[in-house]
Amino acid sequence: MSRISLYIHFPWCRRKCPYCDFNSYVLPKSKPELITGYVDLLLADLENEAKRAPNFNLISIYFGGGTPSLLLPSAVKKIINRARDLFSFAPDIEITLEANPGTINLELCEGFKDAGINRISLGVQSFNDEKLKAIGRIHDAKQAQDAICAIKQAGFSNFNLDIMFGLPGQSIDDVMSDLRIALGFALPHFSWYQLTLEPNTKFAAKPPILPHNEALWDIQQAGQDLLAQSGLLQYEVSAYSVSGLECKHNVNYWQYGDYLGIGAGAHGKITRANGGVLRYIKYFQEQQEQEVLITERPFEFMLNALRLYRPISYALFHERTGVTIDAIAKELQQAESLGLVELQSDAIVTTAHGRNFLNDLLEIFL
């Protein structure tokens, strides 16, 4: 039985953040019935995906968005229960719900836990009110801390906090303050990443003044030094966790594993019985599909796997791409000569230099 992940997209938010390029929209206050109708569409989409993958064992479910914490716990429970009817669940399945401060409280956290959620990912971004306002967030620092306390009080032993750096007008002291406050909550999982200006966003149209590259480098080095002392292990470019609580959903994605997608804008990737790889993206009434050519799979695999801070086995490369490691022998030798990777007898290991210059490493495989 094949192991697979399930992604469920919820497209609405209270407010669209100016840096966000995800498929998300402001939910009209006058039309709460949109959510009820959308849940029905998700359930129907789930039925269709089950026909596509009848013998799959779910290792993770991820409610992403948008702001999925705008869903009622009863709706989340209905979706999870239907997924359980249609698929086999791994005994240690990870079921994550993305949430934002200002949209959850203790009662909702308890409701989500009762619904079957066993991991919450909270989008805090900063504990500085001025910086939160600058990036268009709806919450303040107190609401962020209250939300973390509610998650812990509800009994979630596994949760993630998102914090960004490189915000408008942000100094290294501001960043270190955010990190110290976050680490004070004894986090099991932490995501720390740089704000980037994505195309087709408000920030792309009217860019704010962000810290310059030299300041960003200093911020990143200081932050990584502090996180290294925290006891959290960095297992991915922007992810840290206690041992054993790495995000299963994301690790499966970065290892070029298969995943189903339901909901508007959701993506999926399936390995067919004949070894072919299919990618698809959902729209409200249709979906687009594309076969990944065997010549494209090595780059797709490396693009994902190099994000992880762990050896990349040649066996996994062969399993996921359908070709042997010899297909990228020339590129690997070039990367090794530049000190970006170390080639072992059975695996590729990214060096510290390679991690610091990941884009340079990825370009070799284009």
Short mmCIF file of C-alpha atoms in Angstrom, two decimals:
data_model
loop_
_atom_site.label_atom_id
_atom_site.label_comp_id
_atom_site.label_asym_id
_atom_site.label_seq_id
_atom_site.Cartn_x
_atom_site.Cartn_y
_atom_site.Cartn_z
CA MET A 1 0.00 0.00 0.00
CA SER A 2 1.49 3.36 -1.09
CA ARG A 3 2.01 6.11 1.50
CA ILE A 4 0.67 9.51 0.53
CA SER A 5 -0.27 12.92 1.93
CA LEU A 6 -3.50 14.89 1.52
CA TYR A 7 -3.61 18.67 1.15
CA ILE A 8 -6.92 20.51 1.68
CA HIS A 9 -7.09 24.14 0.56
CA PHE A 10 -9.28 26.78 2.23
CA PRO A 11 -9.16 29.97 0.15
CA TRP A 12 -10.57 32.66 2.46
CA CYS A 13 -9.05 35.08 4.96
CA ARG A 14 -10.29 37.96 7.07
CA ARG A 15 -7.83 40.18 5.18
CA LYS A 16 -5.44 39.54 2.28
CA CYS A 17 -1.86 40.18 3.39
CA PRO A 18 0.07 42.43 0.95
CA TYR A 19 2.92 39.90 0.62
CA CYS A 20 0.73 36.81 0.05
CA ASP A 21 0.68 35.16 -3.38
CA PHE A 22 -1.39 32.11 -2.36
CA ASN A 23 -4.84 31.44 -3.77
CA SER A 24 -6.72 33.39 -1.09
CA TYR A 25 -9.49 35.98 -0.93
CA VAL A 26 -11.25 38.13 1.65
CA LEU A 27 -14.35 36.36 2.99
CA PRO A 28 -17.37 38.70 2.74
CA LYS A 29 -18.95 39.13 6.16
CA SER A 30 -22.37 39.11 4.51
CA LYS A 31 -21.85 35.66 2.96
CA PRO A 32 -20.92 33.11 5.66
CA GLU A 33 -22.87 30.53 3.66
CA LEU A 34 -19.95 30.43 1.21
CA ILE A 35 -18.05 28.27 3.69
CA THR A 36 -20.88 25.74 4.03
CA GLY A 37 -21.15 25.38 0.28
CA TYR A 38 -17.37 25.11 -0.04
CA VAL A 39 -17.20 22.30 2.52
CA ASP A 40 -19.72 20.35 0.41
CA LEU A 41 -17.47 20.86 -2.62
CA LEU A 42 -14.46 19.65 -0.63
CA LEU A 43 -16.29 16.47 0.35
CA ALA A 44 -17.22 15.81 -3.28
CA ASP A 45 -13.64 16.48 -4.38
CA LEU A 46 -12.41 14.08 -1.71
CA GLU A 47 -14.63 11.36 -3.17
CA ASN A 48 -13.08 11.93 -6.60
CA GLU A 49 -9.53 11.77 -5.24
CA ALA A 50 -10.33 8.49 -3.51
CA LYS A 51 -11.21 7.02 -6.90
CA ARG A 52 -7.84 8.18 -8.20
CA ALA A 53 -5.96 6.58 -5.31
CA PRO A 54 -8.02 3.75 -3.77
CA ASN A 55 -5.15 1.87 -2.11
CA PHE A 56 -3.25 4.72 -0.53
CA ASN A 57 -2.34 4.99 3.13
CA LEU A 58 -2.54 8.58 4.39
CA ILE A 59 0.50 9.63 6.43
CA SER A 60 -0.60 13.26 6.76
CA ILE A 61 -3.47 15.66 6.16
CA TYR A 62 -2.79 19.38 5.90
CA PHE A 63 -5.47 22.08 6.00
CA GLY A 64 -3.80 25.09 4.34
CA GLY A 65 -4.94 28.42 3.04
CA GLY A 66 -6.03 31.09 3.28
CA THR A 67 -7.02 30.81 6.92
CA PRO A 68 -8.46 27.34 7.62
CA SER A 69 -9.09 28.29 11.26
CA LEU A 70 -12.12 30.20 9.93
CA LEU A 71 -13.73 26.78 9.47
CA LEU A 72 -15.93 25.52 12.30
CA PRO A 73 -14.53 22.48 14.14
CA SER A 74 -17.67 20.56 13.11
CA ALA A 75 -16.81 21.11 9.42
CA VAL A 76 -13.21 20.01 9.98
CA LYS A 77 -14.45 16.90 11.76
CA LYS A 78 -16.80 16.08 8.88
CA ILE A 79 -13.92 16.28 6.37
CA ILE A 80 -11.55 14.19 8.50
CA ASN A 81 -14.19 11.54 9.16
CA ARG A 82 -14.97 11.28 5.45
CA ALA A 83 -11.28 10.95 4.65
CA ARG A 84 -11.09 8.14 7.21
CA ASP A 85 -13.97 6.39 5.44
CA LEU A 86 -12.27 6.67 2.05
CA PHE A 87 -8.62 6.04 2.92
CA SER A 88 -6.48 4.02 5.26
CA PHE A 89 -4.90 6.17 7.99
CA ALA A 90 -1.34 5.51 9.18
CA PRO A 91 -1.31 4.84 12.96
CA ASP A 92 0.83 7.96 13.49
CA ILE A 93 -0.94 10.17 10.94
CA GLU A 94 -0.19 13.88 11.28
CA ILE A 95 -3.21 16.17 10.79
CA THR A 96 -2.29 19.86 10.64
CA LEU A 97 -4.50 22.94 10.58
CA GLU A 98 -3.07 26.34 9.69
CA ALA A 99 -4.35 29.11 11.95
CA ASN A 100 -3.83 32.82 12.47
CA PRO A 101 -3.94 34.76 15.74
CA GLY A 102 -7.19 36.67 15.90
CA THR A 103 -9.11 33.70 14.48
CA ILE A 104 -8.65 31.13 17.27
CA ASN A 105 -9.18 30.90 21.00
CA LEU A 106 -9.17 28.15 23.62
CA GLU A 107 -12.69 26.95 22.78
CA LEU A 108 -11.87 26.64 19.08
CA CYS A 109 -8.54 24.92 19.80
CA GLU A 110 -10.34 22.36 21.94
CA GLY A 111 -12.91 21.93 19.17
CA PHE A 112 -10.25 21.37 16.53
CA LYS A 113 -8.52 18.83 18.76
CA ASP A 114 -11.79 16.96 19.25
CA ALA A 115 -12.32 17.06 15.46
CA GLY A 116 -9.10 15.12 14.92
CA ILE A 117 -6.49 17.85 14.42
CA ASN A 118 -3.27 16.88 16.21
CA ARG A 119 -1.00 19.69 15.00
CA ILE A 120 -1.60 23.43 14.56
CA SER A 121 0.61 25.74 12.50
CA LEU A 122 0.22 29.32 13.73
CA GLY A 123 1.15 32.25 11.48
CA VAL A 124 2.53 34.77 13.97
CA GLN A 125 5.20 36.43 11.74
CA SER A 126 6.31 38.87 14.46
CA PHE A 127 5.71 39.89 18.08
CA ASN A 128 6.26 43.56 17.23
CA ASP A 129 3.02 45.52 16.77
CA GLU A 130 4.64 48.06 14.46
CA LYS A 131 6.02 45.35 12.18
CA LEU A 132 2.74 43.42 12.17
CA LYS A 133 0.94 46.54 11.03
CA ALA A 134 3.57 47.14 8.33
CA ILE A 135 2.90 43.71 6.77
CA GLY A 136 -0.88 43.98 7.03
CA ARG A 137 -1.58 41.38 9.71
CA ILE A 138 -4.94 41.52 11.54
CA HIS A 139 -3.54 40.62 14.98
CA ASP A 140 -1.25 42.26 17.50
CA ALA A 141 1.51 40.81 19.67
CA LYS A 142 -0.78 40.10 22.63
CA GLN A 143 -3.24 38.18 20.47
CA ALA A 144 -0.35 36.14 19.10
CA GLN A 145 0.85 35.17 22.57
CA ASP A 146 -2.71 34.46 23.71
CA ALA A 147 -3.18 32.15 20.72
CA ILE A 148 -0.02 30.20 21.57
CA CYS A 149 -1.19 29.82 25.16
CA ALA A 150 -4.60 28.60 23.94
CA ILE A 151 -2.96 25.98 21.70
CA LYS A 152 -0.85 24.69 24.58
CA GLN A 153 -3.73 24.80 27.09
CA ALA A 154 -5.91 22.78 24.68
CA GLY A 155 -3.34 19.99 24.90
CA PHE A 156 -1.50 20.24 21.58
CA SER A 157 1.93 18.76 22.17
CA ASN A 158 2.82 19.30 18.52
CA PHE A 159 2.45 22.74 16.98
CA ASN A 160 4.41 25.09 14.74
CA LEU A 161 5.07 28.81 14.89
CA ASP A 162 5.82 30.86 11.77
CA ILE A 163 8.07 33.92 12.17
CA MET A 164 9.43 36.05 9.31
CA PHE A 165 12.50 38.25 9.14
CA GLY A 166 13.50 41.01 6.74
CA LEU A 167 10.33 42.99 7.48
CA PRO A 168 10.05 46.72 6.63
CA GLY A 169 12.25 48.76 8.93
CA GLN A 170 13.31 45.69 10.92
CA SER A 171 16.63 45.77 12.78
CA ILE A 172 18.69 42.86 14.00
CA ASP A 173 17.54 43.68 17.56
CA ASP A 174 13.91 43.45 16.43
CA VAL A 175 14.57 40.02 14.92
CA MET A 176 16.40 38.69 17.96
CA SER A 177 13.55 39.89 20.19
CA ASP A 178 11.04 37.97 18.04
CA LEU A 179 13.16 34.83 18.26
CA ARG A 180 13.63 35.04 22.03
CA ILE A 181 9.91 35.53 22.63
CA ALA A 182 9.08 32.59 20.35
CA LEU A 183 11.65 30.28 21.94
CA GLY A 184 10.29 31.20 25.37
CA PHE A 185 7.21 29.11 24.56
CA ALA A 186 9.26 25.88 24.44
CA LEU A 187 8.31 25.22 20.83
CA PRO A 188 8.20 21.69 19.41
CA HIS A 189 8.47 23.10 15.85
CA PHE A 190 9.51 26.46 14.47
CA SER A 191 9.54 27.96 10.95
CA TRP A 192 11.75 31.00 10.36
CA TYR A 193 12.05 32.49 6.90
CA GLN A 194 12.68 35.71 5.02
CA LEU A 195 9.94 37.96 3.66
CA THR A 196 10.14 37.94 -0.13
CA LEU A 197 8.32 40.17 -2.61
CA GLU A 198 6.31 37.84 -4.82
CA PRO A 199 4.85 38.84 -8.22
CA ASN A 200 1.18 39.86 -8.37
CA THR A 201 1.04 41.01 -4.74
CA LYS A 202 0.44 44.47 -3.28
CA PHE A 203 4.03 44.57 -2.04
CA ALA A 204 5.29 43.80 -5.54
CA ALA A 205 3.28 46.70 -6.95
CA LYS A 206 4.36 49.09 -4.17
CA PRO A 207 7.50 47.64 -2.57
CA PRO A 208 8.19 48.64 1.03
CA ILE A 209 11.72 49.52 2.12
CA LEU A 210 13.29 46.27 3.33
CA PRO A 211 16.65 45.65 5.03
CA HIS A 212 19.55 45.55 2.55
CA ASN A 213 21.33 42.31 1.69
CA GLU A 214 24.26 42.84 4.07
CA ALA A 215 21.88 43.42 6.97
CA LEU A 216 19.86 40.35 5.99
CA TRP A 217 23.00 38.22 6.01
CA ASP A 218 23.90 39.46 9.51
CA ILE A 219 20.32 38.82 10.68
CA GLN A 220 20.32 35.29 9.28
CA GLN A 221 23.67 34.39 10.85
CA ALA A 222 22.73 35.81 14.27
CA GLY A 223 19.34 34.11 14.18
CA GLN A 224 20.80 30.74 13.21
CA ASP A 225 23.36 31.01 16.01
CA LEU A 226 20.60 31.66 18.55
CA LEU A 227 18.43 28.84 17.19
CA ALA A 228 21.40 26.45 17.29
CA GLN A 229 21.61 27.08 21.04
CA SER A 230 17.89 26.48 21.57
CA GLY A 231 17.94 22.70 21.35
CA LEU A 232 15.83 22.72 18.18
CA LEU A 233 17.38 20.87 15.24
CA GLN A 234 17.41 22.53 11.82
CA TYR A 235 16.19 19.84 9.44
CA GLU A 236 15.22 22.04 6.50
CA VAL A 237 16.18 25.45 5.08
CA SER A 238 13.59 27.27 7.20
CA ALA A 239 12.34 24.61 9.64
CA TYR A 240 13.48 23.58 13.14
CA SER A 241 12.05 20.99 15.52
CA VAL A 242 12.68 18.78 18.49
CA SER A 243 13.77 15.32 17.42
CA GLY A 244 10.88 13.26 16.04
CA LEU A 245 8.51 16.19 15.45
CA GLU A 246 9.63 17.21 11.98
CA CYS A 247 6.60 18.08 9.84
CA LYS A 248 5.73 14.80 8.12
CA HIS A 249 3.67 16.53 5.46
CA ASN A 250 6.50 18.83 4.41
CA VAL A 251 9.18 16.14 4.60
CA ASN A 252 7.11 13.98 2.24
CA TYR A 253 6.85 16.95 -0.13
CA TRP A 254 10.58 17.74 -0.01
CA GLN A 255 11.43 14.09 -0.63
CA TYR A 256 9.38 14.18 -3.84
CA GLY A 257 6.69 11.98 -2.35
CA ASP A 258 3.13 11.76 -3.62
CA TYR A 259 0.26 13.92 -2.35
CA LEU A 260 -3.37 14.49 -3.22
CA GLY A 261 -4.84 17.99 -3.39
CA ILE A 262 -8.46 19.00 -2.89
CA GLY A 263 -10.01 22.45 -3.03
CA ALA A 264 -9.63 25.50 -5.26
CA GLY A 265 -5.99 26.06 -6.16
CA ALA A 266 -4.77 22.82 -4.58
CA HIS A 267 -1.89 20.96 -6.21
CA GLY A 268 -1.28 17.22 -6.34
CA LYS A 269 1.42 14.80 -7.49
CA ILE A 270 0.84 11.12 -8.20
CA THR A 271 3.22 8.35 -9.30
CA ARG A 272 1.31 6.06 -11.63
CA ALA A 273 1.51 2.28 -11.59
CA ASN A 274 3.61 2.41 -14.77
CA GLY A 275 6.14 4.72 -13.10
CA GLY A 276 4.90 7.91 -14.75
CA VAL A 277 4.56 11.07 -12.63
CA LEU A 278 1.46 13.26 -12.89
CA ARG A 279 1.08 16.77 -11.51
CA TYR A 280 -2.25 18.58 -11.34
CA ILE A 281 -3.81 21.80 -10.08
CA LYS A 282 -7.46 22.22 -9.09
CA TYR A 283 -9.88 24.95 -10.04
CA PHE A 284 -13.51 25.23 -8.93
CA GLN A 285 -14.95 23.25 -11.82
CA GLU A 286 -11.93 21.71 -13.53
CA GLN A 287 -8.31 20.73 -13.15
CA GLN A 288 -5.19 20.92 -15.28
CA GLU A 289 -2.91 17.89 -15.51
CA GLN A 290 0.64 17.57 -16.74
CA GLU A 291 2.85 14.53 -17.11
CA VAL A 292 6.34 15.13 -15.71
CA LEU A 293 8.83 13.97 -18.34
CA ILE A 294 11.45 11.52 -17.14
CA THR A 295 14.12 14.04 -18.15
CA GLU A 296 12.56 16.66 -15.85
CA ARG A 297 12.24 14.48 -12.75
CA PRO A 298 15.90 14.65 -11.61
CA PHE A 299 15.76 18.45 -11.36
CA GLU A 300 12.33 18.38 -9.68
CA PHE A 301 13.66 15.87 -7.16
CA MET A 302 16.82 17.86 -6.41
CA LEU A 303 14.92 21.15 -6.24
CA ASN A 304 12.92 19.67 -3.37
CA ALA A 305 15.35 17.29 -1.66
CA LEU A 306 18.17 19.82 -1.34
CA ARG A 307 16.02 21.86 1.05
CA LEU A 308 16.33 19.09 3.63
CA TYR A 309 19.33 18.98 5.95
CA ARG A 310 19.83 15.24 5.66
CA PRO A 311 21.67 12.91 3.26
CA ILE A 312 19.90 12.27 -0.05
CA SER A 313 20.14 8.56 -0.75
CA TYR A 314 20.76 7.33 -4.26
CA ALA A 315 18.10 4.68 -3.65
CA LEU A 316 15.45 7.33 -2.89
CA PHE A 317 16.47 9.28 -5.98
CA HIS A 318 15.97 6.17 -8.12
CA GLU A 319 12.67 5.27 -6.43
CA ARG A 320 11.14 8.71 -6.90
CA THR A 321 12.48 9.62 -10.38
CA GLY A 322 12.68 6.26 -12.15
CA VAL A 323 16.32 6.86 -13.19
CA THR A 324 19.62 6.07 -11.49
CA ILE A 325 21.90 8.64 -9.90
CA ASP A 326 24.11 8.39 -13.01
CA ALA A 327 21.58 10.68 -14.72
CA ILE A 328 23.02 13.64 -12.77
CA ALA A 329 26.62 12.41 -12.36
CA LYS A 330 28.10 15.36 -14.26
CA GLU A 331 26.14 17.91 -12.21
CA LEU A 332 27.07 16.21 -8.93
CA GLN A 333 30.76 16.24 -9.82
CA GLN A 334 30.52 19.95 -10.60
CA ALA A 335 28.75 20.63 -7.28
CA GLU A 336 31.38 18.63 -5.40
CA SER A 337 34.24 20.46 -7.11
CA LEU A 338 32.73 23.75 -5.89
CA GLY A 339 32.46 22.47 -2.34
CA LEU A 340 28.66 22.54 -2.37
CA VAL A 341 28.10 18.81 -1.78
CA GLU A 342 30.00 15.76 -0.59
CA LEU A 343 29.42 12.53 -2.52
CA GLN A 344 29.33 9.39 -0.39
CA SER A 345 29.07 5.79 -1.55
CA ASP A 346 25.27 5.78 -1.20
CA ALA A 347 24.17 9.37 -0.65
CA ILE A 348 24.61 13.08 -1.39
CA VAL A 349 25.40 15.33 1.59
CA THR A 350 25.03 19.11 1.25
CA THR A 351 27.94 20.94 2.85
CA ALA A 352 27.61 24.05 5.04
CA HIS A 353 28.83 26.04 2.04
CA GLY A 354 26.14 24.45 -0.13
CA ARG A 355 23.43 25.31 2.39
CA ASN A 356 24.53 28.94 2.48
CA PHE A 357 24.51 29.13 -1.33
CA LEU A 358 21.56 26.88 -2.08
CA ASN A 359 20.45 28.85 -5.15
CA ASP A 360 23.89 28.39 -6.71
CA LEU A 361 23.65 24.67 -6.01
CA LEU A 362 20.18 24.38 -7.53
CA GLU A 363 21.23 26.20 -10.69
CA ILE A 364 23.68 23.40 -11.46
CA PHE A 365 20.77 21.01 -11.94
CA LEU A 366 18.70 23.27 -14.22
#
